[in-house]
Short mmCIF file of C-alpha atoms in Angstrom, two decimals:
data_model
loop_
_atom_site.label_atom_id
_atom_site.label_comp_id
_atom_site.label_asym_id
_atom_site.label_seq_id
_atom_site.Cartn_x
_atom_site.Cartn_y
_atom_site.Cartn_z
CA UNK A 1 -16.74 26.98 -2.29
CA UNK A 2 -14.65 25.70 0.56
CA UNK A 3 -10.95 25.30 1.18
CA UNK A 4 -10.96 21.54 0.59
CA UNK A 5 -12.34 21.90 -2.92
CA UNK A 6 -9.67 24.47 -3.81
CA UNK A 7 -6.89 22.34 -2.32
CA UNK A 8 -8.13 19.25 -4.14
CA UNK A 9 -8.26 21.07 -7.47
CA UNK A 10 -4.70 22.31 -6.95
CA UNK A 11 -3.48 18.80 -6.20
CA UNK A 12 -5.35 17.51 -9.25
CA UNK A 13 -3.44 19.91 -11.50
CA UNK A 14 -0.17 18.89 -9.83
CA UNK A 15 -0.96 15.23 -10.62
CA UNK A 16 -1.24 16.15 -14.29
CA UNK A 17 2.12 17.90 -14.13
CA UNK A 18 3.66 14.75 -12.61
CA UNK A 19 2.05 12.70 -15.35
CA UNK A 20 4.34 14.41 -17.88
CA UNK A 21 7.36 12.85 -16.15
CA UNK A 22 5.61 9.48 -15.94
CA UNK A 23 4.86 9.42 -19.68
CA UNK A 24 7.88 11.11 -21.30
CA UNK A 25 10.53 10.63 -18.61
CA UNK A 26 13.74 9.09 -19.93
CA UNK A 27 14.17 5.61 -18.54
CA UNK A 28 12.16 3.47 -16.17
CA UNK A 29 13.59 4.99 -12.96
CA UNK A 30 12.09 8.41 -13.65
CA UNK A 31 8.74 6.77 -14.30
CA UNK A 32 8.86 4.89 -10.99
CA UNK A 33 9.67 8.10 -9.10
CA UNK A 34 6.86 9.99 -10.83
CA UNK A 35 4.30 7.26 -10.13
CA UNK A 36 5.32 7.19 -6.48
CA UNK A 37 4.76 10.97 -6.29
CA UNK A 38 1.35 10.59 -7.99
CA UNK A 39 0.36 7.94 -5.45
CA UNK A 40 1.30 10.24 -2.58
CA UNK A 41 -0.88 13.02 -3.97
CA UNK A 42 -3.76 10.61 -4.63
CA UNK A 43 -3.75 9.60 -0.97
CA UNK A 44 -4.40 13.20 0.09
CA UNK A 45 -7.01 13.68 -2.66
CA UNK A 46 -8.96 10.65 -1.38
CA UNK A 47 -9.07 12.12 2.14
CA UNK A 48 -10.19 15.46 0.73
CA UNK A 49 -12.98 13.72 -1.21
CA UNK A 50 -14.10 12.19 2.05
CA UNK A 51 -14.27 15.62 3.66
CA UNK A 52 -16.16 17.08 0.70
CA UNK A 53 -18.77 14.30 0.67
CA UNK A 54 -18.98 14.13 4.52
CA UNK A 55 -18.00 10.44 4.49
CA UNK A 56 -14.52 10.60 6.02
CA UNK A 57 -14.82 7.38 8.03
CA UNK A 58 -15.31 5.52 4.74
CA UNK A 59 -12.59 7.19 2.67
CA UNK A 60 -9.88 6.98 5.33
CA UNK A 61 -9.69 3.18 4.92
CA UNK A 62 -9.26 3.46 1.14
CA UNK A 63 -6.53 6.05 1.71
CA UNK A 64 -4.68 3.73 4.10
CA UNK A 65 -4.77 0.87 1.60
CA UNK A 66 -3.52 3.20 -1.13
CA UNK A 67 -0.53 4.28 0.97
CA UNK A 68 0.30 0.66 1.75
CA UNK A 69 0.12 -0.65 -1.81
CA UNK A 70 2.13 2.34 -3.09
CA UNK A 71 4.93 1.46 -0.65
CA UNK A 72 4.93 -2.24 -1.56
CA UNK A 73 4.85 -1.51 -5.29
CA UNK A 74 7.79 0.86 -5.14
CA UNK A 75 9.87 -1.58 -3.06
CA UNK A 76 9.06 -4.38 -5.52
CA UNK A 77 10.04 -2.33 -8.58
CA UNK A 78 13.31 -1.31 -6.92
CA UNK A 79 14.09 -4.92 -6.02
CA UNK A 80 13.39 -6.05 -9.58
CA UNK A 81 15.75 -3.44 -11.04
CA UNK A 82 18.40 -4.29 -8.45
CA UNK A 83 18.22 -8.00 -9.32
CA UNK A 84 18.31 -7.31 -13.05
CA UNK A 85 21.50 -5.29 -12.63
CA UNK A 86 21.06 -3.00 -15.64
CA UNK A 87 18.60 -0.47 -16.96
CA UNK B 1 15.78 -16.57 -7.16
CA UNK B 2 15.26 -13.73 -4.72
CA UNK B 3 18.00 -13.35 -2.15
CA UNK B 4 17.95 -11.37 1.10
CA UNK B 5 18.48 -7.62 0.80
CA UNK B 6 21.88 -6.62 2.13
CA UNK B 7 20.54 -3.23 3.15
CA UNK B 8 19.66 -2.79 6.81
CA UNK B 9 17.21 0.10 6.33
CA UNK B 10 14.79 -1.76 4.05
CA UNK B 11 14.97 -4.92 6.17
CA UNK B 12 14.32 -3.14 9.47
CA UNK B 13 11.48 -0.95 8.22
CA UNK B 14 9.71 -3.85 6.55
CA UNK B 15 10.14 -6.01 9.67
CA UNK B 16 8.55 -3.24 11.74
CA UNK B 17 5.70 -2.58 9.30
CA UNK B 18 4.63 -6.13 8.36
CA UNK B 19 2.74 -6.97 11.62
CA UNK B 20 0.77 -3.72 11.41
CA UNK B 21 -0.12 -4.44 7.78
CA UNK B 22 -1.40 -7.89 8.76
CA UNK B 23 -3.46 -6.52 11.67
CA UNK B 24 -4.94 -3.95 9.28
CA UNK B 25 -5.79 -6.72 6.81
CA UNK B 26 -7.65 -8.62 9.54
CA UNK B 27 -9.51 -5.39 10.39
CA UNK B 28 -10.53 -4.98 6.75
CA UNK B 29 -11.84 -8.58 6.66
CA UNK B 30 -13.77 -8.40 9.93
CA UNK B 31 -15.14 -4.87 9.51
CA UNK B 32 -16.19 -5.37 5.91
CA UNK B 33 -19.93 -4.78 6.36
CA UNK B 34 -19.59 -1.27 7.85
CA UNK B 35 -16.71 0.15 5.81
CA UNK B 36 -15.20 -0.46 2.38
CA UNK B 37 -13.46 -3.77 2.18
CA UNK B 38 -14.37 -7.36 2.71
CA UNK B 39 -12.90 -10.75 2.08
CA UNK B 40 -11.19 -10.12 -1.24
CA UNK B 41 -9.60 -6.80 -0.28
CA UNK B 42 -8.40 -8.06 3.09
CA UNK B 43 -6.97 -11.16 1.45
CA UNK B 44 -5.09 -9.01 -1.06
CA UNK B 45 -3.54 -6.94 1.74
CA UNK B 46 -2.63 -10.08 3.68
CA UNK B 47 -1.01 -11.58 0.58
CA UNK B 48 0.84 -8.32 -0.11
CA UNK B 49 2.36 -8.43 3.37
CA UNK B 50 3.74 -11.92 2.70
CA UNK B 51 5.03 -10.76 -0.69
CA UNK B 52 6.81 -7.86 1.07
CA UNK B 53 8.38 -10.36 3.45
CA UNK B 54 9.55 -12.51 0.52
CA UNK B 55 11.06 -9.53 -1.29
CA UNK B 56 12.95 -8.11 1.66
CA UNK B 57 14.01 -11.28 3.45
CA UNK B 58 14.66 -13.60 0.54
CA UNK B 59 13.22 -16.90 -0.58
CA UNK B 60 14.98 -19.10 1.98
CA UNK B 61 13.58 -17.30 5.02
CA UNK B 62 10.16 -16.79 3.47
CA UNK B 63 9.82 -20.53 2.82
CA UNK B 64 10.00 -21.18 6.55
CA UNK B 65 7.07 -18.85 7.21
CA UNK B 66 4.92 -19.57 4.17
CA UNK B 67 5.91 -22.31 1.76
CA UNK B 68 4.17 -23.20 -1.46
CA UNK B 69 2.61 -26.26 0.18
CA UNK B 70 1.12 -24.14 2.96
CA UNK B 71 -0.20 -21.59 0.47
CA UNK B 72 -1.88 -24.31 -1.59
CA UNK B 73 -3.42 -25.91 1.48
CA UNK B 74 -4.68 -22.55 2.77
CA UNK B 75 -6.27 -21.62 -0.57
CA UNK B 76 -8.10 -24.94 -0.80
CA UNK B 77 -9.18 -24.60 2.85
CA UNK B 78 -10.68 -21.20 2.10
CA UNK B 79 -12.67 -22.56 -0.83
CA UNK B 80 -13.77 -25.48 1.37
CA UNK B 81 -15.03 -23.03 4.02
CA UNK B 82 -16.96 -21.05 1.40
CA UNK B 83 -18.60 -24.02 -0.27
CA UNK B 84 -19.11 -25.79 3.05
CA UNK B 85 -21.23 -22.95 4.43
CA UNK B 86 -23.11 -22.82 1.14
CA UNK B 87 -23.81 -26.53 1.16
CA UNK B 88 -24.83 -26.38 4.85
CA UNK B 89 -27.52 -23.91 3.86
CA UNK B 90 -28.55 -26.30 1.08
CA UNK B 91 -28.79 -29.18 3.59
CA UNK B 92 -30.92 -27.08 5.94
CA UNK B 93 -33.54 -26.76 3.23
CA UNK B 94 -32.82 -23.33 1.78
CA UNK B 95 -31.10 -22.17 -1.40
CA UNK B 96 -27.33 -22.22 -1.88
CA UNK B 97 -25.76 -19.48 0.33
CA UNK B 98 -29.13 -18.52 1.84
CA UNK B 99 -27.93 -18.06 5.40
CA UNK B 100 -31.36 -17.88 6.99
CA UNK B 101 -31.37 -21.65 7.22
CA UNK B 102 -28.47 -21.57 9.67
CA UNK B 103 -30.65 -20.04 12.40
CA UNK B 104 -31.78 -23.42 13.71
CA UNK B 105 -28.18 -24.68 13.85
CA UNK B 106 -26.77 -21.60 15.59
CA UNK B 107 -29.90 -21.10 17.76
CA UNK B 108 -30.19 -17.37 16.89
CA UNK B 109 -32.73 -15.30 14.98
CA UNK B 110 -32.43 -15.41 11.15
CA UNK B 111 -31.06 -11.85 10.82
CA UNK B 112 -28.17 -12.64 13.14
CA UNK B 113 -27.60 -15.95 11.35
CA UNK B 114 -27.28 -14.04 8.06
CA UNK B 115 -24.65 -11.74 9.60
CA UNK B 116 -22.64 -14.67 10.96
CA UNK B 117 -22.90 -16.58 7.67
CA UNK B 118 -21.62 -13.60 5.70
CA UNK B 119 -18.70 -13.29 8.14
CA UNK B 120 -17.78 -16.94 7.59
CA UNK B 121 -17.90 -16.47 3.81
CA UNK B 122 -15.67 -13.40 4.05
CA UNK B 123 -13.08 -15.27 6.12
CA UNK B 124 -13.04 -18.12 3.60
CA UNK B 125 -12.65 -15.77 0.64
CA UNK B 126 -9.84 -13.89 2.44
CA UNK B 127 -7.86 -17.04 3.17
CA UNK B 128 -8.30 -18.32 -0.40
CA UNK B 129 -7.25 -15.02 -1.99
CA UNK B 130 -4.19 -14.79 0.27
CA UNK B 131 -3.03 -18.29 -0.60
CA UNK B 132 -3.58 -17.91 -4.35
CA UNK B 133 -1.86 -14.52 -4.49
CA UNK B 134 1.18 -15.76 -2.61
CA UNK B 135 1.51 -18.92 -4.69
CA UNK B 136 1.17 -16.97 -7.96
CA UNK B 137 3.96 -14.60 -6.88
CA UNK B 138 6.03 -17.57 -5.69
CA UNK B 139 5.73 -19.33 -9.04
CA UNK B 140 6.48 -16.19 -11.07
CA UNK B 141 9.52 -15.17 -9.01
CA UNK B 142 11.14 -18.62 -9.03
CA UNK B 143 10.22 -19.49 -12.59
CA UNK B 144 8.79 -22.79 -11.34
CA UNK B 145 12.27 -24.11 -10.47
CA UNK B 146 13.00 -24.77 -6.81
CA UNK B 147 16.18 -26.17 -5.24
CA UNK B 148 14.38 -28.83 -3.17
CA UNK B 149 11.37 -29.41 -5.30
CA UNK B 150 10.32 -32.74 -3.82
CA UNK B 151 10.46 -31.52 -0.27
CA UNK B 152 8.31 -28.53 -1.05
CA UNK B 153 5.60 -30.53 -2.71
CA UNK B 154 5.45 -32.92 0.20
CA UNK B 155 6.41 -36.01 -1.82
CA UNK B 156 8.86 -37.40 0.72
CA UNK B 157 6.61 -36.96 3.71
CA UNK C 1 -15.20 23.67 16.79
CA UNK C 2 -14.90 26.76 14.62
CA UNK C 3 -11.40 27.57 15.90
CA UNK C 4 -10.17 24.13 14.77
CA UNK C 5 -11.40 24.82 11.23
CA UNK C 6 -9.43 28.05 11.16
CA UNK C 7 -6.34 26.34 12.61
CA UNK C 8 -6.25 23.69 9.89
CA UNK C 9 -6.04 26.18 7.01
CA UNK C 10 -2.34 27.22 7.43
CA UNK C 11 -1.28 23.56 7.46
CA UNK C 12 -3.08 22.96 4.15
CA UNK C 13 -1.61 26.07 2.53
CA UNK C 14 1.96 25.25 3.59
CA UNK C 15 1.56 21.65 2.48
CA UNK C 16 0.29 22.82 -0.91
CA UNK C 17 3.41 24.98 -1.25
CA UNK C 18 5.64 21.97 -0.58
CA UNK C 19 3.68 19.80 -3.03
CA UNK C 20 4.15 22.52 -5.66
CA UNK C 21 7.88 22.77 -4.94
CA UNK C 22 8.31 18.98 -5.17
CA UNK C 23 6.44 18.84 -8.49
CA UNK C 24 8.47 21.70 -9.98
CA UNK C 25 11.63 19.92 -8.88
CA UNK C 26 10.42 16.66 -10.45
CA UNK C 27 9.82 18.46 -13.74
CA UNK C 28 12.79 20.82 -13.91
CA UNK C 29 15.83 19.14 -12.33
CA UNK C 30 18.40 17.74 -14.78
CA UNK C 31 19.09 14.30 -13.28
CA UNK C 32 17.28 11.34 -11.75
CA UNK C 33 18.97 11.73 -8.37
CA UNK C 34 18.13 15.44 -8.21
CA UNK C 35 14.50 14.69 -9.05
CA UNK C 36 14.35 11.99 -6.39
CA UNK C 37 15.87 14.39 -3.87
CA UNK C 38 13.10 16.86 -4.61
CA UNK C 39 10.15 14.46 -4.42
CA UNK C 40 11.50 12.41 -1.55
CA UNK C 41 11.87 15.30 0.85
CA UNK C 42 9.13 17.60 -0.38
CA UNK C 43 6.35 15.02 -0.68
CA UNK C 44 7.05 13.53 2.74
CA UNK C 45 6.85 16.90 4.48
CA UNK C 46 3.79 17.95 2.49
CA UNK C 47 1.91 14.72 3.24
CA UNK C 48 2.70 15.00 6.95
CA UNK C 49 1.53 18.63 7.08
CA UNK C 50 -1.68 18.01 5.15
CA UNK C 51 -2.61 14.93 7.19
CA UNK C 52 -2.00 16.80 10.44
CA UNK C 53 -4.15 19.66 9.17
CA UNK C 54 -6.98 17.31 8.19
CA UNK C 55 -6.88 15.55 11.56
CA UNK C 56 -7.04 18.94 13.32
CA UNK C 57 -10.10 19.80 11.23
CA UNK C 58 -11.78 16.51 12.14
CA UNK C 59 -11.33 16.99 15.89
CA UNK C 60 -10.75 14.24 18.42
CA UNK C 61 -12.32 11.02 17.12
CA UNK C 62 -11.47 7.57 15.77
CA UNK C 63 -11.20 8.95 12.23
CA UNK C 64 -8.56 11.51 13.20
CA UNK C 65 -6.64 8.75 14.98
CA UNK C 66 -6.66 6.74 11.74
CA UNK C 67 -5.41 9.80 9.83
CA UNK C 68 -2.55 10.12 12.34
CA UNK C 69 -1.78 6.42 11.72
CA UNK C 70 -1.54 7.13 7.98
CA UNK C 71 0.85 10.00 8.77
CA UNK C 72 3.08 7.71 10.87
CA UNK C 73 3.02 5.07 8.13
CA UNK C 74 3.99 7.60 5.45
CA UNK C 75 6.72 8.97 7.71
CA UNK C 76 8.28 5.50 7.81
CA UNK C 77 7.48 4.27 4.31
CA UNK C 78 8.22 7.22 2.03
CA UNK C 79 11.94 7.65 2.90
CA UNK C 80 12.40 3.88 2.71
CA UNK C 81 10.97 3.63 -0.79
CA UNK C 82 13.03 6.64 -1.91
CA UNK C 83 16.13 4.96 -0.51
CA UNK C 84 15.27 1.71 -2.29
CA UNK C 85 14.89 3.37 -5.70
CA UNK C 86 18.08 5.42 -5.39
CA UNK C 87 19.97 2.31 -4.29
CA UNK C 88 18.65 0.39 -7.30
CA UNK C 89 19.76 3.24 -9.56
CA UNK C 90 23.26 3.17 -8.08
CA UNK C 91 23.42 -0.62 -8.53
CA UNK C 92 22.34 -0.28 -12.14
CA UNK C 93 25.29 2.02 -12.78
CA UNK C 94 23.51 5.33 -13.28
CA UNK C 95 26.08 8.13 -13.11
CA UNK C 96 25.20 11.22 -11.05
CA UNK C 97 24.95 14.42 -13.06
CA UNK C 98 27.91 16.85 -12.83
CA UNK C 99 28.48 20.17 -14.48
CA UNK C 100 30.77 20.15 -17.50
CA UNK C 101 34.21 21.67 -17.05
CA UNK C 102 33.84 24.41 -19.62
CA UNK C 103 30.59 25.52 -18.00
CA UNK C 104 32.28 26.00 -14.64
CA UNK C 105 34.82 28.49 -16.06
#
């Protein structure tokens, strides 16, 4: 029982709490914000999995790609809503 | 049609981040045998960087960097590289994509020839995936209607 | 390297507190802009703290350098994406939440 496992389990429960806003949140903007928060937490969970399995040099690349695609996806969704002009 | 963002924060941050994203994509392609990644994943990241450029800087500026003609040519060049290496192995008397046959051409031992052949395949797959991803996004975002359609398809050249 | 393992624990605990605060704000605040305010600030700080803690645990190596690169990337990218969404919401005509007049009295 180490600190990484406890921290990862805590983050896992927080992801489920964010999932409430992503499913029931009124409007598409709340859902985008919630999915961005879930992606941020997933990035840390991937690094923690690397520390738990002793394969950090492998998981750090996946984490980097996750951060990058989360950023590009959020920018794209915001641009789409801005071009559409209404909710 | 996507126009340039009139917000200086998004433009500046994306202009700073895009070269690092592309260097990271090349790292993912070249380092694919030792870490997760490879041709497809690196090509996706490379295509995503061009898509980010198109979103933040608009269609007019993005067409100067990467037009639809260039994307189509790059995707066909990637497939040509892939199948060319495969057929070269076939010519050398082995099976399709059996890189051991390249050892007499490259004048190295067969294990090293396999490594180099896999690297060539990965580069071809990466270029093809990048071109296809960019052209799919280009077609979806413009709806297939371009202002200077003939120029972009290379009809007048 | 035992002292580095001990030194990384406070970073993880503080970052977990900020993750918790950001999630509670995302669930409980009344308006989209308030929720974005909570996640935008809290998640950025929590990610920075947890990545710094993990790189301290790893020690000085190529992997910890990559983790620091992720931290720099998140430090640039997370406020930008938050700004982009809030700007799109303003362009779409979403009104910020205000307290009703009879509630103020």
